[in-house]
Amino acid sequence: MKPFKWGVATSSYQIEGAVAEDGRTPSIWDTFCQVPGAVAGGDNGDVACDHYHRMPEDVALIKSLGVDTYRFSVAWPRVQPGGTGPVNPAGLAFYDRLTDELLASGIDPWVTLYHWDLPQELEDAGGWPNRDTAYRFADYAMLVFDKLSDRVTNWTTLNEPWCSAWLGYHVGVHAPGRQDHDASIAAVHHLLLGHGLATQRMKAAATPDHSFGITLNMGTADPATDSEADREAARRADGMGLRIYLDPLRKGTYPRDMVDDLAARGTAFPVQDGDLAIISTPFEVLGVNFYFGQDFSGTDEHGALLDAAGHPVVRDVKPAGPRTAMGWPITPDRFTRLLLRLHRDYPGLPLVITENGAAFDDTVIDETGFVTDDDRTAYLSEHIAAVLAARDQGADIRGYFAWSLMDNFEWAEGYAKRFGIVHVDYKTQKRTPKQSALWFRDMITR
Ligand code: FCB
């Protein structure tokens, strides 16, 4: 059996705080948090978990959980304020110290270069819908790679480009909060191009020990009923959620049906000569973030096939059954199904689960801050079993990282939703492992 990594994951803006220290400039999330109504409770990442100042204590906490890997992200506006020009040594030094602290504790660092905190200046210049952002990303990636690649072997370019493109530029519930369908399609292509450019440049400077990849959030898209309309809606959802990323990355083409759908609404991926060769640069590991599977209907609540703008309806109807505090269905069987499908449709690509976890309404039971989160423990247990089931059936899965190390800033939900296996008291910044963390530690030992 190949070695299996056990880890915990976080991201920069969700935990670091210290948004104006050591030369960091604002990201699109700092800006978005100031928009009235954009984030629950008017919350922001100014302090978050204060990880920037408590990093050594947090690494000791990670070590106490018995994991061998820690997945974190690097904040672009810390390393290269404004998103262009020279490196900011004071900002990069934080990740240098973090890397050393992890290695000294026997924990393997797993770096994600982009987990949504785009420098605001690059958004002002057009953001991801602007082709130049892809080239800026590759330049930034090299600044980090040059500094850390002597100690960091695992490199992820992007976290969940679907969220950046779709939630950020089409739906508008994530930063930068734009609502422009065609801009989101351009963002998809430029995110993928940025991934490819960065991968090519890092690979040119890498040794055989380095491993590169991208993390996608994926689910399963089933038709709500067997009707033609629902099957069509599921096809569209699967295309927009999964195939428009994995087909260009692995096959060097956008899926024909999705290109036709986009043409029918008068838009297209802004592909230039050579782009797909760059995007399909081989990489070593696909990061899989899984939270739930979905069902889709091709009609609205009144039975109409087209929405107000005349576009086909693709309506997310959540499967029946238990839900998390996010309202997300709990569907571990679909996790197994997704992993086997990836193994079948995109062969030869090792998988690592880079995120999986759940928010529940935790209750602190004593003065130490302890939380008996049976629900989260069950979620983790069922989903780890689902991963191991897919592995037993032949999927090449190399690791599992729980989301998240600790409660943190959950984007548009602010601090109201807690995903941590460690409880954070935001008043005192005290960290207390929950029952799920103790279970995870004991499970890894076994
Ligand atoms: C994922 C994000 C991560 C976290 C979880 C709950 O989409 O990558 O930062 O918010 O969802």
GROMACS .gro file of C-alpha atoms and ligand atoms in nm:
model
  457
    1MET     CA    1   0.000   0.000   0.000
    2LYS     CA    2   0.120   0.350  -0.082
    3PRO     CA    3   0.168   0.583   0.218
    4PHE     CA    4  -0.144   0.772   0.325
    5LYS     CA    5  -0.117   1.128   0.461
    6TRP     CA    6  -0.339   1.249   0.745
    7GLY     CA    7  -0.371   1.622   0.785
    8VAL     CA    8  -0.563   1.930   0.884
    9ALA     CA    9  -0.627   2.233   0.661
   10THR     CA   10  -0.673   2.610   0.693
   11SER     CA   11  -0.642   2.916   0.470
   12SER     CA   12  -0.468   3.250   0.518
   13TYR     CA   13  -0.756   3.499   0.529
   14GLN     CA   14  -0.970   3.269   0.743
   15ILE     CA   15  -0.719   3.246   1.030
   16GLU     CA   16  -0.430   3.490   1.012
   17GLY     CA   17  -0.567   3.834   1.106
   18ALA     CA   18  -0.289   4.100   1.110
   19VAL     CA   19  -0.428   4.240   0.786
   20ALA     CA   20  -0.221   4.559   0.793
   21GLU     CA   21   0.104   4.426   0.936
   22ASP     CA   22   0.449   4.392   0.786
   23GLY     CA   23   0.345   4.551   0.459
   24ARG     CA   24   0.035   4.345   0.373
   25THR     CA   25  -0.211   4.534   0.152
   26PRO     CA   26  -0.588   4.469   0.122
   27SER     CA   27  -0.725   4.169  -0.063
   28ILE     CA   28  -1.066   4.148  -0.228
   29TRP     CA   29  -1.196   3.989   0.093
   30ASP     CA   30  -1.090   4.288   0.308
   31THR     CA   31  -1.285   4.507   0.067
   32PHE     CA   32  -1.587   4.276   0.038
   33CYS     CA   33  -1.623   4.255   0.417
   34GLN     CA   34  -1.686   4.631   0.424
   35VAL     CA   35  -1.986   4.604   0.191
   36PRO     CA   36  -2.298   4.633   0.410
   37GLY     CA   37  -2.481   4.299   0.420
   38ALA     CA   38  -2.212   4.104   0.234
   39VAL     CA   39  -2.092   3.901   0.536
   40ALA     CA   40  -2.309   3.771   0.821
   41GLY     CA   41  -2.278   3.981   1.134
   42GLY     CA   42  -2.067   4.237   0.949
   43ASP     CA   43  -1.768   4.016   1.036
   44ASN     CA   44  -1.425   4.045   0.878
   45GLY     CA   45  -1.080   3.885   0.890
   46ASP     CA   46  -0.900   4.173   1.066
   47VAL     CA   47  -0.819   3.954   1.368
   48ALA     CA   48  -0.969   3.614   1.280
   49CYS     CA   49  -0.782   3.351   1.488
   50ASP     CA   50  -0.482   3.583   1.530
   51HIS     CA   51  -0.274   3.302   1.385
   52TYR     CA   52  -0.015   3.549   1.252
   53HIS     CA   53   0.087   3.617   1.613
   54ARG     CA   54   0.014   3.273   1.759
   55MET     CA   55   0.174   3.059   1.491
   56PRO     CA   56   0.419   2.862   1.713
   57GLU     CA   57   0.138   2.777   1.957
   58ASP     CA   58  -0.080   2.666   1.665
   59VAL     CA   59   0.192   2.442   1.523
   60ALA     CA   60   0.222   2.278   1.867
   61LEU     CA   61  -0.156   2.228   1.856
   62ILE     CA   62  -0.133   2.064   1.512
   63LYS     CA   63   0.141   1.836   1.641
   64SER     CA   64  -0.076   1.735   1.937
   65LEU     CA   65  -0.339   1.607   1.690
   66GLY     CA   66  -0.099   1.344   1.559
   67VAL     CA   67  -0.130   1.447   1.193
   68ASP     CA   68   0.165   1.429   0.956
   69THR     CA   69   0.061   1.708   0.715
   70TYR     CA   70  -0.061   2.067   0.751
   71ARG     CA   71  -0.227   2.234   0.452
   72PHE     CA   72  -0.216   2.615   0.469
   73SER     CA   73  -0.236   2.893   0.213
   74VAL     CA   74  -0.009   3.187   0.145
   75ALA     CA   75  -0.160   3.536   0.134
   76TRP     CA   76  -0.062   3.695  -0.196
   77PRO     CA   77  -0.099   4.056  -0.064
   78ARG     CA   78   0.146   3.976   0.219
   79VAL     CA   79   0.413   3.839  -0.013
   80GLN     CA   80   0.367   4.080  -0.303
   81PRO     CA   81   0.164   4.382  -0.185
   82GLY     CA   82  -0.055   4.513  -0.464
   83GLY     CA   83  -0.002   4.197  -0.668
   84THR     CA   84   0.286   4.322  -0.882
   85GLY     CA   85   0.652   4.409  -0.838
   86PRO     CA   86   0.911   4.286  -0.592
   87VAL     CA   87   0.867   4.050  -0.303
   88ASN     CA   88   0.791   4.188   0.043
   89PRO     CA   89   1.054   4.011   0.256
   90ALA     CA   90   0.874   4.079   0.585
   91GLY     CA   91   0.554   3.914   0.459
   92LEU     CA   92   0.727   3.615   0.306
   93ALA     CA   93   0.927   3.569   0.628
   94PHE     CA   94   0.609   3.460   0.806
   95TYR     CA   95   0.570   3.155   0.579
   96ASP     CA   96   0.942   3.087   0.608
   97ARG     CA   97   0.908   3.070   0.988
   98LEU     CA   98   0.591   2.862   0.963
   99THR     CA   99   0.764   2.613   0.734
  100ASP     CA  100   1.060   2.579   0.970
  101GLU     CA  101   0.834   2.545   1.273
  102LEU     CA  102   0.634   2.268   1.104
  103LEU     CA  103   0.941   2.076   0.991
  104ALA     CA  104   1.096   2.105   1.337
  105SER     CA  105   0.774   1.948   1.469
  106GLY     CA  106   0.783   1.663   1.220
  107ILE     CA  107   0.489   1.795   1.015
  108ASP     CA  108   0.499   1.814   0.637
  109PRO     CA  109   0.394   2.156   0.500
  110TRP     CA  110   0.142   2.150   0.211
  111VAL     CA  111   0.126   2.492   0.046
  112THR     CA  112  -0.174   2.635  -0.140
  113LEU     CA  113  -0.072   2.945  -0.331
  114TYR     CA  114  -0.418   3.096  -0.379
  115HIS     CA  115  -0.711   3.054  -0.143
  116TRP     CA  116  -0.914   3.353  -0.264
  117ASP     CA  117  -0.727   3.656  -0.125
  118LEU     CA  118  -0.655   3.837  -0.452
  119PRO     CA  119  -0.472   4.170  -0.406
  120GLN     CA  120  -0.735   4.444  -0.441
  121GLU     CA  121  -0.524   4.630  -0.699
  122LEU     CA  122  -0.551   4.333  -0.935
  123GLU     CA  123  -0.929   4.332  -0.898
  124ASP     CA  124  -0.928   4.705  -0.972
  125ALA     CA  125  -0.742   4.619  -1.294
  126GLY     CA  126  -1.016   4.370  -1.391
  127GLY     CA  127  -0.959   4.073  -1.160
  128TRP     CA  128  -0.970   3.714  -1.286
  129PRO     CA  129  -1.182   3.804  -1.591
  130ASN     CA  130  -0.872   3.999  -1.704
  131ARG     CA  131  -0.614   3.775  -1.876
  132ASP     CA  132  -0.319   3.961  -1.724
  133THR     CA  133  -0.411   3.830  -1.375
  134ALA     CA  134  -0.302   3.479  -1.485
  135TYR     CA  135   0.050   3.609  -1.560
  136ARG     CA  136   0.060   3.805  -1.235
  137PHE     CA  137  -0.031   3.484  -1.048
  138ALA     CA  138   0.256   3.292  -1.207
  139ASP     CA  139   0.502   3.568  -1.110
  140TYR     CA  140   0.376   3.562  -0.752
  141ALA     CA  141   0.394   3.182  -0.740
  142MET     CA  142   0.762   3.197  -0.827
  143LEU     CA  143   0.833   3.443  -0.546
  144VAL     CA  144   0.699   3.187  -0.299
  145PHE     CA  145   0.851   2.886  -0.474
  146ASP     CA  146   1.199   3.045  -0.480
  147LYS     CA  147   1.187   3.095  -0.104
  148LEU     CA  148   1.023   2.774   0.020
  149SER     CA  149   1.091   2.502  -0.237
  150ASP     CA  150   1.408   2.390  -0.061
  151ARG     CA  151   1.180   2.268   0.223
  152VAL     CA  152   0.827   2.241   0.082
  153THR     CA  153   0.758   1.953  -0.159
  154ASN     CA  154   0.377   1.974  -0.198
  155TRP     CA  155   0.247   2.267  -0.405
  156THR     CA  156  -0.116   2.341  -0.485
  157THR     CA  157  -0.179   2.633  -0.720
  158LEU     CA  158  -0.547   2.721  -0.666
  159ASN     CA  159  -0.812   2.632  -0.415
  160GLU     CA  160  -1.157   2.579  -0.568
  161PRO     CA  161  -1.155   2.794  -0.882
  162TRP     CA  162  -1.530   2.723  -0.915
  163CYS     CA  163  -1.589   2.934  -0.603
  164SER     CA  164  -1.360   3.214  -0.725
  165ALA     CA  165  -1.527   3.229  -1.067
  166TRP     CA  166  -1.889   3.135  -0.998
  167LEU     CA  167  -1.953   3.267  -0.647
  168GLY     CA  168  -1.722   3.566  -0.691
  169TYR     CA  169  -1.812   3.689  -1.040
  170HIS     CA  170  -2.152   3.538  -1.127
  171VAL     CA  171  -2.355   3.486  -0.810
  172GLY     CA  172  -2.175   3.762  -0.622
  173VAL     CA  173  -2.197   3.607  -0.272
  174HIS     CA  174  -1.816   3.589  -0.243
  175ALA     CA  175  -1.556   3.857  -0.309
  176PRO     CA  176  -1.538   4.058  -0.528
  177GLY     CA  177  -1.918   4.030  -0.536
  178ARG     CA  178  -1.975   4.084  -0.907
  179GLN     CA  179  -2.283   3.947  -1.090
  180ASP     CA  180  -2.175   3.902  -1.448
  181HIS     CA  181  -2.210   3.559  -1.609
  182ASP     CA  182  -1.970   3.623  -1.897
  183ALA     CA  183  -1.708   3.765  -1.659
  184SER     CA  184  -1.729   3.443  -1.458
  185ILE     CA  185  -1.664   3.235  -1.772
  186ALA     CA  186  -1.358   3.449  -1.850
  187ALA     CA  187  -1.250   3.405  -1.486
  188VAL     CA  188  -1.267   3.025  -1.520
  189HIS     CA  189  -1.033   3.034  -1.818
  190HIS     CA  190  -0.785   3.276  -1.662
  191LEU     CA  191  -0.777   3.085  -1.334
  192LEU     CA  192  -0.694   2.768  -1.527
  193LEU     CA  193  -0.437   2.957  -1.735
  194GLY     CA  194  -0.278   3.096  -1.419
  195HIS     CA  195  -0.261   2.744  -1.278
  196GLY     CA  196  -0.090   2.620  -1.595
  197LEU     CA  197   0.156   2.908  -1.620
  198ALA     CA  198   0.253   2.879  -1.254
  199THR     CA  199   0.288   2.501  -1.280
  200GLN     CA  200   0.513   2.529  -1.585
  201ARG     CA  201   0.738   2.785  -1.422
  202MET     CA  202   0.764   2.602  -1.091
  203LYS     CA  203   0.831   2.272  -1.270
  204ALA     CA  204   1.115   2.432  -1.466
  205ALA     CA  205   1.282   2.511  -1.132
  206ALA     CA  206   1.180   2.194  -0.946
  207THR     CA  207   1.352   1.870  -0.847
  208PRO     CA  208   1.193   1.525  -0.891
  209ASP     CA  209   1.084   1.538  -0.525
  210HIS     CA  210   0.841   1.824  -0.582
  211SER     CA  211   0.474   1.747  -0.639
  212PHE     CA  212   0.230   1.990  -0.803
  213GLY     CA  213  -0.146   2.005  -0.825
  214ILE     CA  214  -0.470   2.199  -0.802
  215THR     CA  215  -0.761   2.162  -0.560
  216LEU     CA  216  -1.118   2.150  -0.693
  217ASN     CA  217  -1.442   2.141  -0.496
  218MET     CA  218  -1.658   1.869  -0.638
  219GLY     CA  219  -1.983   1.697  -0.561
  220THR     CA  220  -2.217   1.470  -0.747
  221ALA     CA  221  -2.494   1.606  -0.972
  222ASP     CA  222  -2.791   1.371  -0.995
  223PRO     CA  223  -3.122   1.442  -1.168
  224ALA     CA  224  -3.395   1.503  -0.910
  225THR     CA  225  -3.630   1.280  -1.114
  226ASP     CA  226  -3.591   1.077  -1.428
  227SER     CA  227  -3.750   1.351  -1.642
  228GLU     CA  228  -3.567   1.475  -1.950
  229ALA     CA  229  -3.551   1.828  -1.803
  230ASP     CA  230  -3.396   1.708  -1.476
  231ARG     CA  231  -3.140   1.492  -1.654
  232GLU     CA  232  -3.047   1.791  -1.869
  233ALA     CA  233  -3.010   2.010  -1.558
  234ALA     CA  234  -2.782   1.752  -1.396
  235ARG     CA  235  -2.569   1.741  -1.712
  236ARG     CA  236  -2.532   2.119  -1.709
  237ALA     CA  237  -2.449   2.129  -1.337
  238ASP     CA  238  -2.188   1.855  -1.372
  239GLY     CA  239  -2.041   2.038  -1.671
  240MET     CA  240  -2.014   2.373  -1.493
  241GLY     CA  241  -1.905   2.223  -1.162
  242LEU     CA  242  -1.656   1.958  -1.263
  243ARG     CA  243  -1.596   1.895  -1.634
  244ILE     CA  244  -1.509   2.254  -1.741
  245TYR     CA  245  -1.218   2.224  -1.497
  246LEU     CA  246  -1.099   1.867  -1.528
  247ASP     CA  247  -1.139   1.828  -1.905
  248PRO     CA  248  -0.904   2.117  -1.994
  249LEU     CA  249  -0.666   2.024  -1.711
  250ARG     CA  250  -0.642   1.656  -1.807
  251LYS     CA  251  -0.760   1.630  -2.167
  252GLY     CA  252  -0.662   1.972  -2.301
  253THR     CA  253  -1.013   2.060  -2.423
  254TYR     CA  254  -1.329   2.220  -2.289
  255PRO     CA  255  -1.625   1.979  -2.301
  256ARG     CA  256  -1.815   2.010  -2.628
  257ASP     CA  257  -2.161   2.024  -2.470
  258MET     CA  258  -2.059   2.310  -2.239
  259VAL     CA  259  -1.902   2.507  -2.523
  260ASP     CA  260  -2.230   2.463  -2.715
  261ASP     CA  261  -2.440   2.569  -2.413
  262LEU     CA  262  -2.230   2.883  -2.374
  263ALA     CA  263  -2.250   2.958  -2.746
  264ALA     CA  264  -2.629   2.933  -2.719
  265ARG     CA  265  -2.621   3.222  -2.473
  266GLY     CA  266  -2.371   3.415  -2.681
  267THR     CA  267  -2.056   3.359  -2.481
  268ALA     CA  268  -1.735   3.153  -2.493
  269PHE     CA  269  -1.419   3.076  -2.299
  270PRO     CA  270  -1.164   3.339  -2.414
  271VAL     CA  271  -0.913   3.083  -2.540
  272GLN     CA  272  -0.601   3.200  -2.724
  273ASP     CA  273  -0.361   2.983  -2.922
  274GLY     CA  274  -0.154   2.763  -2.696
  275ASP     CA  275  -0.364   2.818  -2.383
  276LEU     CA  276  -0.495   2.462  -2.360
  277ALA     CA  277  -0.145   2.318  -2.389
  278ILE     CA  278  -0.042   2.536  -2.094
  279ILE     CA  279  -0.354   2.447  -1.892
  280SER     CA  280  -0.301   2.074  -1.949
  281THR     CA  281   0.058   2.077  -1.822
  282PRO     CA  282   0.086   1.746  -1.636
  283PHE     CA  283   0.062   1.759  -1.257
  284GLU     CA  284   0.103   1.495  -0.990
  285VAL     CA  285  -0.196   1.515  -0.757
  286LEU     CA  286  -0.555   1.635  -0.768
  287GLY     CA  287  -0.682   1.791  -0.447
  288VAL     CA  288  -1.045   1.696  -0.384
  289ASN     CA  289  -1.263   1.910  -0.156
  290PHE     CA  290  -1.590   1.734  -0.084
  291TYR     CA  291  -1.875   1.851   0.137
  292PHE     CA  292  -2.197   1.712  -0.017
  293GLY     CA  293  -2.369   1.578  -0.329
  294GLN     CA  294  -2.662   1.748  -0.499
  295ASP     CA  295  -2.973   1.678  -0.704
  296PHE     CA  296  -3.083   1.908  -0.985
  297SER     CA  297  -3.415   1.997  -1.138
  298GLY     CA  298  -3.463   2.149  -1.481
  299THR     CA  299  -3.781   2.332  -1.381
  300ASP     CA  300  -3.845   2.610  -1.131
  301GLU     CA  301  -4.092   2.583  -0.841
  302HIS     CA  302  -4.376   2.657  -1.087
  303GLY     CA  303  -4.269   2.406  -1.349
  304ALA     CA  304  -4.115   2.656  -1.593
  305LEU     CA  305  -3.817   2.539  -1.801
  306LEU     CA  306  -3.666   2.884  -1.854
  307ASP     CA  307  -3.575   3.153  -1.602
  308ALA     CA  308  -3.667   3.520  -1.627
  309ALA     CA  309  -3.371   3.588  -1.857
  310GLY     CA  310  -3.472   3.301  -2.087
  311HIS     CA  311  -3.193   3.062  -1.978
  312PRO     CA  312  -3.258   2.695  -1.894
  313VAL     CA  313  -3.335   2.638  -1.525
  314VAL     CA  314  -3.072   2.446  -1.325
  315ARG     CA  315  -3.219   2.428  -0.976
  316ASP     CA  316  -3.034   2.275  -0.683
  317VAL     CA  317  -3.280   2.060  -0.486
  318LYS     CA  318  -3.102   1.920  -0.186
  319PRO     CA  319  -3.153   1.548  -0.128
  320ALA     CA  320  -3.371   1.456   0.169
  321GLY     CA  321  -3.209   1.351   0.495
  322PRO     CA  322  -2.990   1.507   0.764
  323ARG     CA  323  -2.816   1.841   0.713
  324THR     CA  324  -2.526   2.030   0.868
  325ALA     CA  325  -2.555   2.381   1.016
  326MET     CA  326  -2.478   2.514   0.665
  327GLY     CA  327  -2.793   2.338   0.543
  328TRP     CA  328  -2.569   2.105   0.345
  329PRO     CA  329  -2.694   1.746   0.307
  330ILE     CA  330  -2.487   1.466   0.458
  331THR     CA  331  -2.410   1.227   0.171
  332PRO     CA  332  -2.105   1.008   0.238
  333ASP     CA  333  -2.211   0.746  -0.021
  334ARG     CA  334  -2.189   1.008  -0.290
  335PHE     CA  335  -1.833   1.084  -0.178
  336THR     CA  336  -1.734   0.725  -0.260
  337ARG     CA  337  -1.917   0.757  -0.591
  338LEU     CA  338  -1.736   1.083  -0.678
  339LEU     CA  339  -1.393   0.934  -0.602
  340LEU     CA  340  -1.462   0.625  -0.815
  341ARG     CA  341  -1.589   0.844  -1.096
  342LEU     CA  342  -1.269   1.056  -1.087
  343HIS     CA  343  -1.064   0.737  -1.095
  344ARG     CA  344  -1.264   0.613  -1.396
  345ASP     CA  345  -1.306   0.934  -1.602
  346TYR     CA  346  -0.968   1.097  -1.529
  347PRO     CA  347  -0.736   0.799  -1.489
  348GLY     CA  348  -0.376   0.805  -1.375
  349LEU     CA  349  -0.424   1.094  -1.133
  350PRO     CA  350  -0.352   1.037  -0.764
  351LEU     CA  351  -0.608   1.202  -0.536
  352VAL     CA  352  -0.571   1.366  -0.197
  353ILE     CA  353  -0.874   1.482  -0.002
  354THR     CA  354  -0.758   1.837   0.071
  355GLU     CA  355  -1.080   1.935   0.255
  356ASN     CA  356  -1.373   1.756   0.413
  357GLY     CA  357  -1.563   1.851   0.726
  358ALA     CA  358  -1.879   2.005   0.864
  359ALA     CA  359  -2.022   2.297   1.058
  360PHE     CA  360  -2.259   2.218   1.342
  361ASP     CA  361  -2.402   2.436   1.617
  362ASP     CA  362  -2.151   2.356   1.888
  363THR     CA  363  -2.221   2.390   2.258
  364VAL     CA  364  -1.933   2.449   2.496
  365ILE     CA  365  -1.994   2.222   2.794
  366ASP     CA  366  -1.744   2.341   3.054
  367GLU     CA  367  -1.505   2.619   3.155
  368THR     CA  368  -1.220   2.460   2.956
  369GLY     CA  369  -1.412   2.523   2.633
  370PHE     CA  370  -1.471   2.155   2.556
  371VAL     CA  371  -1.728   2.066   2.291
  372THR     CA  372  -1.884   1.719   2.264
  373ASP     CA  373  -1.948   1.731   1.891
  374ASP     CA  374  -2.096   1.387   1.824
  375ASP     CA  375  -2.242   1.517   1.497
  376ARG     CA  376  -1.906   1.634   1.359
  377THR     CA  377  -1.733   1.319   1.482
  378ALA     CA  378  -1.994   1.107   1.300
  379TYR     CA  379  -1.959   1.318   0.984
  380LEU     CA  380  -1.581   1.273   0.980
  381SER     CA  381  -1.604   0.904   1.059
  382GLU     CA  382  -1.859   0.835   0.783
  383HIS     CA  383  -1.667   1.037   0.525
  384ILE     CA  384  -1.332   0.880   0.608
  385ALA     CA  385  -1.500   0.541   0.572
  386ALA     CA  386  -1.633   0.656   0.234
  387VAL     CA  387  -1.278   0.749   0.125
  388LEU     CA  388  -1.139   0.416   0.237
  389ALA     CA  389  -1.422   0.236   0.056
  390ALA     CA  390  -1.327   0.411  -0.270
  391ARG     CA  391  -0.964   0.325  -0.206
  392ASP     CA  392  -1.054  -0.040  -0.152
  393GLN     CA  393  -1.233  -0.035  -0.487
  394GLY     CA  394  -0.921   0.086  -0.666
  395ALA     CA  395  -0.920   0.468  -0.651
  396ASP     CA  396  -0.565   0.598  -0.598
  397ILE     CA  397  -0.617   0.812  -0.287
  398ARG     CA  398  -0.309   0.929  -0.099
  399GLY     CA  399  -0.442   1.133   0.190
  400TYR     CA  400  -0.721   1.299   0.386
  401PHE     CA  401  -0.712   1.647   0.543
  402ALA     CA  402  -0.989   1.757   0.776
  403TRP     CA  403  -1.142   2.101   0.731
  404SER     CA  404  -1.064   2.265   0.953
  405LEU     CA  405  -0.790   2.270   1.213
  406MET     CA  406  -0.988   2.528   1.409
  407ASP     CA  407  -1.302   2.742   1.394
  408ASN     CA  408  -1.238   3.037   1.165
  409PHE     CA  409  -1.380   3.308   0.939
  410GLU     CA  410  -1.625   3.116   0.719
  411TRP     CA  411  -1.641   3.368   0.432
  412ALA     CA  412  -1.993   3.506   0.378
  413GLU     CA  413  -2.107   3.328   0.697
  414GLY     CA  414  -1.853   3.514   0.910
  415TYR     CA  415  -1.775   3.355   1.248
  416ALA     CA  416  -2.127   3.217   1.291
  417LYS     CA  417  -2.045   2.881   1.132
  418ARG     CA  418  -1.783   2.666   1.304
  419PHE     CA  419  -1.597   2.402   1.102
  420GLY     CA  420  -1.307   2.348   1.343
  421ILE     CA  421  -1.212   2.026   1.513
  422VAL     CA  422  -1.059   2.269   1.764
  423HIS     CA  423  -1.286   2.523   1.930
  424VAL     CA  424  -1.178   2.887   1.927
  425ASP     CA  425  -1.306   3.132   2.186
  426TYR     CA  426  -1.287   3.450   1.978
  427LYS     CA  427  -1.283   3.672   2.290
  428THR     CA  428  -0.974   3.512   2.444
  429GLN     CA  429  -0.835   3.326   2.139
  430LYS     CA  430  -0.818   3.014   2.355
  431ARG     CA  431  -0.802   2.696   2.148
  432THR     CA  432  -0.961   2.378   2.285
  433PRO     CA  433  -0.964   2.050   2.091
  434LYS     CA  434  -1.321   1.926   2.050
  435GLN     CA  435  -1.422   1.565   2.092
  436SER     CA  436  -1.388   1.527   1.712
  437ALA     CA  437  -1.020   1.628   1.732
  438LEU     CA  438  -0.954   1.367   2.000
  439TRP     CA  439  -1.138   1.108   1.791
  440PHE     CA  440  -0.937   1.207   1.480
  441ARG     CA  441  -0.610   1.178   1.675
  442ASP     CA  442  -0.699   0.836   1.810
  443MET     CA  443  -0.821   0.716   1.470
  444ILE     CA  444  -0.489   0.815   1.308
  445THR     CA  445  -0.296   0.632   1.578
  446ARG     CA  446  -0.501   0.319   1.514
  447FCB     C1  447  -1.455   2.543   0.109
  447FCB     C2  448  -1.341   2.642   0.126
  447FCB     C3  449  -1.292   2.655   0.268
  447FCB     C4  450  -1.405   2.647   0.368
  447FCB     C5  451  -1.496   2.530   0.341
  447FCB     C6  452  -1.608   2.515   0.439
  447FCB     O1  453  -1.528   2.576  -0.005
  447FCB     O2  454  -1.231   2.606   0.045
  447FCB     O3  455  -1.216   2.772   0.278
  447FCB     O4  456  -1.472   2.767   0.373
  447FCB     O5  457  -1.547   2.539   0.211
   0.00000   0.00000   0.00000
